[in-house]
Amino acid sequence: MKEWLPDLTRSTSPRYMAIADLIEMDLRSGVLVVGDRLPPQRDLAKRLNIDFTTVARGYVEAHKRGLVSSHVGRGTFVTGGAERERRGFQLDAAPDPRRTLAIDFSMNMPPEPDDPALLARMQEGLTAVATNLVSLLRYQGFGGSPMDKDAAAAWLSRRGLVPSQERIFVTPGAHPALLAILSNLAKPGQTVLCENITYPGIRSIAAQLRLSLCGLAMDQHGVIPDALAEACKSRSPKAIYLNPTLQNPTTLTVPEKRREEICAVARKYHVPIVEDDAYGFIPVHAPPPLATMAPDLTWHIGGLAKCIGAGLRLAYVVAPDTKSAWPFVSAMRANNVMASPLNVALATRWIEDGTADTILRFIRTEAAARQQIVAALLPAGSYRADPISFNIWLPLTNGWTRSTFGSHMRNSGIGVVASDAFTVEGTPDEAVRVCLGGSITREKLKGALEFMGHALEGSPEMAGSFF
C-alpha cells in the first residue's frame, strides 16, 4: 500500500485520539488491512507537522484498542481485524478497559526470571518442599527453626554478618519487622530520624505509630554526619532509619567511610540504627552493612523481596542483642503470629541448593541490561541511577513539574511516582522515580522509555498543545 498519511481534519477528537480513530476508520473502510506497516512515529510527526509525543500517544491508544502491534526494529503493524475477531470484538466496539495495556513503572521490584532452566529449578524446589506439605500447614514457633536460621545465617554471611542464632529471626517481610522494631523503640510523638528523601514505607509506618519522622540533609554520599549530630542534640531521637545500599528512590549507595562516620555519631548519642538492607545483596561488592560496624546498636533487616522475590514475604532480622529481641518477638507474635512455614521452607531449600544464588545472578544480569537500555535512550547526567539498580531517579527539566509529567505519563498508560511520596520535610524536588523491574519485557521497556525521553526533550506545553 501507499504509505498511510491520516487527514486529522476528519476527526474532531484531540490529535492523538484522532490518529487512533483514523486507524480504526481506515481499517473498517479497507484503506488499511491487517499486516500493513504504519509509518515510523518520527516520520509521521514530521509529515503531519505535529509533536512526536502526540504521534506516540496515538499509537499507544491504537495499541490499547487492539488495532496495532509494535516490534522493536521492525515497526508498528496493523493487527486490529484479526486480533479483535480472535478476541470476539466488533471493529466498532468500545475498547474493554480490562484489556488496556499499561506500563507500570511505579513498583520497585526485581526483574522476574524467565529462563526456562531457572524456572524449572525453582519448580523442583517447590515440589520437593511440598512432600512435607501437611507439616508445613501447622503452626510453627516464631523466628524459624534451627535449620531455617542456619540458612538465614548462610545467606547473611554474604554481607559479612556472622550473628548467633539467638539474634536471627525469620519474619514475614520487612514491613512487619520495621513496624515491630519501631513500636518498641519509640512511643507516639517521639522522633525517628531518616534520610530526607526516603522509602515511602517508613513514612507510612511512622504515621501509623504516630511517630515524628525527621528528615536529615543529604549529599552525594548520603546523610550528612553533621546534620545527624545536630538532630541528635536538638531532637533526642529514639532511632535512625537508613536504607544505605541502592537507596530507594535515589539509588545512592553510602560509601564505607560515610557509614563509619554515621555509626560514630549514633554511638556518641546512643541512637539505635534501623538498617533496611533490602538491596544489599544486589551489588557484587557492596560496602559492609552498618550492622558490621555497630552491631550492638543496629537492627539489620535483610529482606528477600528484592533479591529473590516479593511473593515470599520473608526477611531475616538480626537483633543487636538477645535482650532487645524479647520485646521484638512479642510484638511480632501479636501482629503476625509467624512467617508462612511453606514460604520459609522454600527459601531455606533454595538457599541450601544454590537456587537462590542463581536467581540473584539472573536479577543482577537483567537489572544491568535494563540500565543499559536507559543509558542508550536518556542523556547522560539527566537522571540518577546505579548500573545495577531497579529504578532511576529522574529530575525534571524544560518546565516539566512532577504533577504535569506524572499526569502526561498516566494519560499514556505509563505509571511513575512523584517525589512527594519520598520527601519527609520541605518542598519536594521536581523529580519522579521510574522503576524498571517486574515482568515487563526489554522491548516494552524500550518503547516506554523512548516515549518518556521524547516527552522530556520538549516542554509540557508542546506535549499538551495537541491533546
Coordinates of C-alpha atoms in Angstrom, one line a residue:
M1 CA 0.0 0.0 0.0
K2 CA 1.0 3.6 -0.3
E3 CA 2.4 4.9 3.0
W4 CA -0.5 5.8 5.3
L5 CA -1.0 9.5 6.0
P6 CA -4.0 10.4 8.1
D7 CA -6.1 13.5 7.5
L8 CA -6.5 14.8 11.0
T9 CA -9.3 17.1 9.9
R10 CA -11.5 14.0 9.5
S11 CA -11.8 13.7 13.3
T12 CA -12.9 16.3 15.9
S13 CA -11.0 14.4 18.7
P14 CA -7.7 15.6 20.2
R15 CA -5.0 14.9 17.7
Y16 CA -3.5 11.8 19.5
M17 CA -7.0 10.3 19.7
A18 CA -7.7 11.3 16.1
I19 CA -4.7 9.2 15.0
A20 CA -6.1 6.1 16.7
D21 CA -9.6 6.9 15.4
L22 CA -8.4 7.2 11.8
I23 CA -6.5 3.9 12.1
E24 CA -9.8 2.3 13.1
M25 CA -11.8 4.1 10.5
D26 CA -9.4 3.2 7.7
L27 CA -9.3 -0.4 8.8
R28 CA -13.0 -0.5 8.7
S29 CA -13.1 1.1 5.2
G30 CA -10.4 -1.1 3.8
V31 CA -7.8 1.7 3.4
L32 CA -5.7 -0.3 5.9
V33 CA -5.6 -4.0 6.1
V34 CA -4.2 -6.4 8.7
G35 CA -0.4 -6.7 8.2
D36 CA 0.1 -3.1 6.9
R37 CA 3.1 -1.4 8.4
L38 CA 2.4 2.1 9.7
P39 CA 4.9 5.0 9.2
P40 CA 7.6 5.3 11.9
Q41 CA 6.4 7.7 14.6
R42 CA 9.0 10.3 14.0
D43 CA 8.4 10.3 10.2
L44 CA 4.7 10.7 10.7
A45 CA 5.1 13.5 13.1
K46 CA 7.3 15.4 10.6
R47 CA 4.9 14.9 7.7
L48 CA 1.9 16.0 9.8
N49 CA 3.9 18.8 11.4
I50 CA 3.0 17.8 14.9
D51 CA 4.9 16.8 18.0
F52 CA 6.4 13.3 18.2
T53 CA 4.8 12.6 21.6
T54 CA 1.4 13.2 20.0
V55 CA 2.0 10.5 17.4
A56 CA 3.4 8.2 20.0
R57 CA 0.3 8.6 22.2
G58 CA -1.8 8.0 19.2
Y59 CA 0.0 4.7 18.5
V60 CA -0.3 3.8 22.2
E61 CA -4.1 4.4 22.1
A62 CA -4.4 2.3 18.9
H63 CA -2.4 -0.5 20.7
K64 CA -4.9 -0.2 23.7
R65 CA -7.8 -0.8 21.3
G66 CA -6.1 -3.9 19.8
L67 CA -5.6 -2.2 16.4
V68 CA -1.8 -2.4 16.1
S69 CA 1.2 -4.2 17.4
S70 CA 4.7 -2.8 17.7
H71 CA 8.0 -4.7 17.4
V72 CA 11.4 -3.1 18.1
G73 CA 13.5 -3.0 15.0
R74 CA 10.5 -3.8 12.7
G75 CA 7.9 -1.2 13.3
T76 CA 4.2 -0.9 14.0
F77 CA 1.8 -3.2 12.2
V78 CA -2.0 -3.2 11.8
T79 CA -3.4 -6.3 13.6
G80 CA -6.8 -5.0 14.6
G81 CA -9.1 -7.0 12.4
A82 CA -7.6 -10.4 13.2
E83 CA -6.9 -9.6 16.8
R84 CA -10.4 -8.3 17.6
E85 CA -12.1 -11.1 15.8
R86 CA -9.9 -13.6 17.8
R87 CA -11.0 -11.9 21.0
G88 CA -14.6 -11.7 20.0
F89 CA -14.7 -7.9 19.4
Q90 CA -16.6 -5.9 16.8
L91 CA -14.5 -3.3 15.0
D92 CA -16.7 -0.5 16.2
A93 CA -16.9 -1.7 19.7
A94 CA -15.6 0.4 22.6
P95 CA -12.3 -0.9 23.9
D96 CA -12.6 -3.1 27.1
P97 CA -10.8 -1.2 29.8
R98 CA -9.8 -4.5 31.4
R99 CA -7.6 -5.2 28.3
T100 CA -5.9 -1.7 28.4
L101 CA -2.2 -2.0 28.1
A102 CA -0.4 -0.2 30.9
I103 CA 3.3 0.0 31.7
D104 CA 3.7 0.3 35.4
F105 CA 6.9 2.0 36.4
S106 CA 5.6 2.7 39.9
M107 CA 6.6 -0.5 41.8
N108 CA 10.2 -1.1 42.6
M109 CA 10.6 -4.8 42.2
P110 CA 13.3 -7.1 40.7
P111 CA 13.1 -8.4 37.1
E112 CA 11.2 -11.6 37.0
P113 CA 13.1 -14.8 36.0
D114 CA 12.2 -16.0 32.5
D115 CA 14.9 -18.5 31.8
P116 CA 13.3 -21.9 31.4
A117 CA 16.1 -23.8 33.1
L118 CA 15.9 -21.5 36.1
L119 CA 12.2 -21.7 36.3
A120 CA 12.4 -25.5 36.2
R121 CA 14.9 -25.4 39.0
M122 CA 12.6 -23.2 41.1
Q123 CA 9.7 -25.5 40.4
E124 CA 11.8 -28.5 41.6
G125 CA 12.4 -26.8 44.9
L126 CA 8.7 -26.1 45.3
T127 CA 7.9 -29.8 44.5
A128 CA 10.5 -31.0 47.0
V129 CA 9.1 -28.8 49.8
A130 CA 5.6 -29.9 49.1
T131 CA 6.5 -33.5 50.0
N132 CA 6.2 -32.3 53.7
L133 CA 3.1 -30.2 53.0
V134 CA 1.0 -31.3 55.9
S135 CA 3.6 -30.5 58.5
L136 CA 4.0 -27.1 56.9
L137 CA 0.3 -26.3 57.4
R138 CA 0.7 -26.4 61.1
Y139 CA 1.5 -23.6 63.5
Q140 CA 5.2 -23.1 63.9
G141 CA 7.3 -21.3 66.6
F142 CA 8.1 -17.7 65.7
G143 CA 11.5 -16.9 64.2
G144 CA 12.3 -20.0 62.3
S145 CA 13.6 -23.5 63.1
P146 CA 17.3 -24.1 63.7
M147 CA 17.6 -25.3 60.0
D148 CA 15.9 -22.1 58.8
K149 CA 18.2 -20.0 60.9
D150 CA 21.2 -21.8 59.6
A151 CA 20.1 -21.0 56.0
A152 CA 19.5 -17.4 57.1
A153 CA 22.9 -17.2 58.6
A154 CA 24.5 -18.6 55.5
W155 CA 22.6 -16.0 53.4
L156 CA 23.5 -13.1 55.7
S157 CA 27.2 -14.1 55.7
R158 CA 27.3 -12.9 52.1
R159 CA 27.0 -9.5 53.6
G160 CA 29.7 -10.2 56.2
L161 CA 27.3 -10.8 59.0
V162 CA 28.0 -13.6 61.5
P163 CA 25.4 -13.3 64.2
S164 CA 24.5 -16.1 66.6
Q165 CA 21.2 -18.0 66.0
E166 CA 19.7 -16.3 69.1
R167 CA 19.9 -12.9 67.3
I168 CA 18.5 -14.1 64.0
F169 CA 14.7 -14.1 63.3
V170 CA 12.9 -15.2 60.2
T171 CA 10.0 -12.7 59.8
P172 CA 7.1 -12.3 57.3
G173 CA 8.6 -9.5 55.4
A174 CA 10.5 -6.2 56.1
H175 CA 7.4 -4.1 56.7
P176 CA 6.1 -6.1 59.7
A177 CA 9.6 -6.2 61.1
L178 CA 10.0 -2.5 60.8
L179 CA 6.6 -1.9 62.4
A180 CA 7.6 -4.2 65.4
I181 CA 11.1 -2.7 65.8
L182 CA 9.9 1.0 65.8
S183 CA 6.9 0.3 68.0
N184 CA 9.4 -0.9 70.6
L185 CA 12.0 1.8 70.1
A186 CA 9.7 4.9 70.1
K187 CA 6.4 6.0 71.6
P188 CA 3.8 8.2 69.9
G189 CA 5.1 11.7 69.5
Q190 CA 8.8 10.8 69.8
T191 CA 11.3 11.4 67.0
V192 CA 12.8 8.9 64.5
L193 CA 15.4 10.2 62.0
C194 CA 15.8 9.2 58.4
E195 CA 17.1 10.4 55.0
N196 CA 15.1 13.4 53.9
I197 CA 14.3 11.6 50.6
T198 CA 13.4 8.1 51.9
Y199 CA 11.5 4.9 51.3
P200 CA 7.7 5.7 51.4
G201 CA 7.0 2.6 53.5
I202 CA 8.8 4.1 56.5
R203 CA 6.7 7.2 56.2
S204 CA 3.5 5.1 56.4
I205 CA 4.8 3.1 59.4
A206 CA 5.8 6.3 61.2
A207 CA 2.3 7.7 60.6
Q208 CA 0.6 4.5 61.8
L209 CA 2.7 4.6 65.0
R210 CA 2.2 8.4 65.3
L211 CA 5.9 9.0 65.4
S212 CA 7.6 12.2 64.4
L213 CA 9.7 11.5 61.4
C214 CA 12.6 13.9 60.9
G215 CA 14.4 14.0 57.5
L216 CA 18.1 14.7 57.5
A217 CA 20.0 16.7 54.9
M218 CA 21.9 14.6 52.4
D219 CA 24.7 15.0 49.9
Q220 CA 26.1 12.7 47.2
H221 CA 27.3 10.2 49.9
G222 CA 24.1 10.0 51.9
V223 CA 23.1 11.5 55.3
I224 CA 25.5 14.3 56.3
P225 CA 27.1 13.4 59.7
D226 CA 26.9 16.9 61.0
A227 CA 23.2 17.1 60.3
L228 CA 22.8 13.8 62.1
A229 CA 24.7 15.1 65.1
E230 CA 22.7 18.3 65.2
A231 CA 19.4 16.4 65.1
C232 CA 20.6 14.1 67.9
K233 CA 21.3 17.1 70.1
S234 CA 18.1 19.0 69.3
R235 CA 15.5 16.3 68.8
S236 CA 16.6 13.5 71.1
P237 CA 15.7 10.8 68.6
K238 CA 14.8 7.3 69.6
A239 CA 16.2 5.7 66.3
I240 CA 17.5 6.4 62.9
Y241 CA 16.2 4.5 59.8
L242 CA 18.6 4.1 56.9
N243 CA 18.4 2.4 53.5
P244 CA 22.2 2.7 52.7
T245 CA 22.6 0.5 49.7
L246 CA 21.0 1.3 46.3
Q247 CA 18.7 3.6 48.3
N248 CA 15.1 3.7 47.3
P249 CA 14.4 6.1 45.4
T250 CA 17.7 7.8 44.7
T251 CA 19.8 4.6 44.0
L252 CA 22.5 6.1 46.2
T253 CA 24.9 3.8 48.0
V254 CA 26.6 5.2 51.1
P255 CA 30.4 4.6 50.9
E256 CA 32.2 2.8 53.7
K257 CA 33.8 5.9 55.2
R258 CA 30.5 7.7 55.5
R259 CA 28.9 4.6 57.1
E260 CA 31.7 4.7 59.7
E261 CA 31.0 8.4 60.4
I262 CA 27.3 7.8 60.8
C263 CA 27.9 4.9 63.2
A264 CA 30.3 7.1 65.2
V265 CA 27.6 9.8 65.6
A266 CA 24.9 7.2 66.5
R267 CA 27.2 5.7 69.1
K268 CA 28.1 9.0 70.6
Y269 CA 24.4 9.9 71.2
H270 CA 23.3 6.3 71.9
V271 CA 20.8 6.3 69.0
P272 CA 19.7 2.8 67.7
I273 CA 20.1 2.3 63.9
V274 CA 17.5 0.5 61.9
E275 CA 19.2 -0.7 58.7
D276 CA 16.9 -1.7 55.9
D277 CA 19.3 -3.7 53.6
A278 CA 16.6 -4.5 51.0
Y279 CA 19.1 -4.1 48.1
G280 CA 22.3 -5.0 49.9
F281 CA 22.6 -8.4 48.1
I282 CA 22.2 -6.9 44.6
P283 CA 25.7 -5.4 44.1
V284 CA 28.5 -8.0 43.9
H285 CA 30.8 -5.8 46.1
A286 CA 28.6 -3.6 48.3
P287 CA 30.1 -1.7 51.3
P288 CA 29.8 -3.6 54.6
P289 CA 26.5 -3.2 56.4
L290 CA 26.2 -0.8 59.3
A291 CA 25.5 -3.9 61.5
T292 CA 29.1 -5.0 61.0
M293 CA 30.3 -1.6 62.2
A294 CA 28.0 -1.1 65.1
P295 CA 26.4 -4.5 65.8
D296 CA 25.3 -3.5 69.4
L297 CA 23.3 -0.5 68.0
T298 CA 21.9 -1.9 64.8
W299 CA 18.7 -3.7 63.9
H300 CA 19.6 -5.2 60.5
I301 CA 16.8 -6.2 58.1
G302 CA 17.8 -8.4 55.2
G303 CA 14.7 -8.7 53.1
L304 CA 14.3 -11.3 50.3
A305 CA 11.8 -9.3 48.3
K306 CA 14.4 -7.6 46.1
C307 CA 17.0 -10.3 45.8
I308 CA 14.7 -13.4 45.3
G309 CA 11.0 -12.4 45.1
A310 CA 8.5 -10.2 46.9
G311 CA 5.9 -13.0 47.0
L312 CA 7.9 -15.0 49.5
R313 CA 7.1 -12.2 52.1
L314 CA 10.2 -13.0 54.1
A315 CA 13.0 -11.0 55.8
Y316 CA 15.9 -12.0 58.0
V317 CA 16.2 -9.8 61.1
V318 CA 19.4 -9.5 63.2
A319 CA 18.8 -8.0 66.6
P320 CA 21.5 -6.0 68.4
D321 CA 21.4 -8.4 71.4
T322 CA 19.2 -11.1 72.9
K323 CA 17.7 -8.8 75.5
S324 CA 16.3 -6.4 72.9
A325 CA 15.0 -9.3 70.9
W326 CA 12.4 -10.3 73.5
P327 CA 10.0 -7.4 73.1
F328 CA 10.5 -7.6 69.3
V329 CA 9.4 -11.2 69.3
S330 CA 6.4 -10.4 71.4
A331 CA 5.4 -7.6 69.0
M332 CA 5.8 -9.8 66.0
R333 CA 3.8 -12.6 67.5
A334 CA 1.0 -10.3 68.4
N335 CA 0.8 -8.8 64.9
N336 CA 1.8 -11.7 62.7
V337 CA 1.9 -14.9 64.7
M338 CA 4.6 -16.4 62.3
A339 CA 6.0 -16.3 58.8
S340 CA 4.4 -18.7 56.4
P341 CA 6.1 -22.1 57.0
L342 CA 5.7 -23.1 53.4
N343 CA 7.5 -19.9 52.2
V344 CA 10.2 -20.3 54.8
A345 CA 10.8 -23.9 53.8
L346 CA 11.0 -22.9 50.2
A347 CA 13.5 -20.1 50.9
T348 CA 15.6 -22.4 53.0
R349 CA 15.6 -25.0 50.2
W350 CA 16.6 -22.5 47.6
I351 CA 19.5 -21.2 49.7
E352 CA 20.8 -24.6 50.5
D353 CA 20.7 -26.0 47.0
G354 CA 22.0 -22.8 45.3
T355 CA 18.8 -21.8 43.5
A356 CA 18.7 -18.5 45.5
D357 CA 22.2 -17.7 44.2
T358 CA 21.1 -18.5 40.6
I359 CA 18.0 -16.2 41.0
L360 CA 20.2 -13.4 42.4
R361 CA 22.6 -13.7 39.4
F362 CA 19.7 -13.5 37.0
I363 CA 18.4 -10.4 38.7
R364 CA 21.8 -8.7 38.6
T365 CA 22.3 -9.5 34.9
E366 CA 18.8 -8.4 33.9
A367 CA 18.9 -5.3 36.0
A368 CA 22.2 -4.3 34.4
A369 CA 20.7 -5.0 30.9
R370 CA 17.8 -2.7 31.6
Q371 CA 20.0 0.0 32.9
Q372 CA 21.9 -0.2 29.6
I373 CA 18.7 0.4 27.8
V374 CA 18.1 3.5 29.9
A375 CA 21.7 4.7 29.2
A376 CA 21.1 4.3 25.5
L377 CA 17.9 6.3 25.5
L378 CA 18.2 9.1 28.1
P379 CA 21.0 11.7 28.1
A380 CA 23.9 11.0 30.4
G381 CA 23.6 13.2 33.5
S382 CA 19.9 13.7 33.1
Y383 CA 19.0 11.0 35.7
R384 CA 20.5 9.3 38.7
A385 CA 21.0 5.5 38.7
D386 CA 23.3 2.7 39.6
P387 CA 24.4 0.3 36.9
I388 CA 22.6 -2.5 38.7
S389 CA 19.6 -0.7 40.4
F390 CA 15.9 -1.5 39.6
N391 CA 15.0 2.2 39.1
I392 CA 16.2 5.6 38.2
W393 CA 15.7 9.0 39.9
L394 CA 14.6 11.4 37.2
P395 CA 14.9 15.2 37.8
L396 CA 12.6 17.1 35.5
T397 CA 13.6 20.0 33.2
N398 CA 12.1 22.1 30.4
G399 CA 9.3 23.4 32.5
W400 CA 8.0 19.9 33.5
T401 CA 6.7 19.6 37.0
R402 CA 6.2 16.3 38.8
S403 CA 2.5 16.9 38.5
T404 CA 2.4 17.6 34.8
F405 CA 4.8 14.9 33.9
G406 CA 3.1 12.3 36.1
S407 CA -0.3 13.2 34.5
H408 CA 1.2 13.1 31.0
M409 CA 2.7 9.6 31.6
R410 CA -0.5 8.3 33.2
N411 CA -2.6 9.5 30.3
S412 CA -0.3 7.5 28.1
G413 CA -0.6 4.3 30.2
I414 CA 2.7 4.7 31.9
G415 CA 2.9 4.9 35.7
V416 CA 5.7 6.8 37.6
V417 CA 5.9 8.0 41.2
A418 CA 6.4 11.7 42.0
S419 CA 8.9 12.9 44.6
D420 CA 6.2 13.8 47.1
A421 CA 5.9 10.2 48.1
F422 CA 9.6 10.1 49.2
T423 CA 10.1 13.6 50.7
V424 CA 10.0 13.9 54.5
E425 CA 10.4 17.7 55.0
G426 CA 10.4 20.7 52.8
T427 CA 9.2 21.2 49.2
P428 CA 9.7 18.1 47.1
D429 CA 12.1 18.3 44.2
E430 CA 10.6 18.3 40.7
A431 CA 11.5 14.7 40.1
V432 CA 10.0 11.2 39.7
R433 CA 11.0 7.6 40.4
V434 CA 10.9 5.4 37.3
C435 CA 11.1 1.6 38.1
L436 CA 12.5 -0.9 35.6
G437 CA 11.8 -4.3 37.2
G438 CA 8.9 -6.7 37.2
S439 CA 7.6 -8.7 34.2
I440 CA 8.0 -6.0 31.5
T441 CA 10.0 -7.2 28.5
R442 CA 13.0 -5.3 27.3
E443 CA 11.1 -4.4 24.1
K444 CA 8.2 -2.8 26.0
L445 CA 10.6 -1.1 28.4
K446 CA 12.5 0.4 25.5
G447 CA 9.3 1.7 23.8
A448 CA 8.0 3.3 27.0
L449 CA 11.4 4.9 27.8
E450 CA 11.6 6.2 24.2
F451 CA 8.2 7.9 24.7
M452 CA 9.3 9.3 28.0
G453 CA 12.6 10.6 26.6
H454 CA 10.9 12.3 23.7
A455 CA 8.4 14.0 26.0
L456 CA 11.3 15.3 28.1
E457 CA 13.0 16.8 25.1
G458 CA 10.2 19.4 24.8
S459 CA 8.1 21.4 27.2
P460 CA 4.7 20.3 28.7
E461 CA 3.1 23.0 26.5
M462 CA 4.4 21.3 23.4
A463 CA 3.3 17.9 24.6
G464 CA -0.1 19.2 25.6
S465 CA -0.9 21.5 22.8
F466 CA -2.1 18.7 20.5
F467 CA -4.1 16.7 23.1

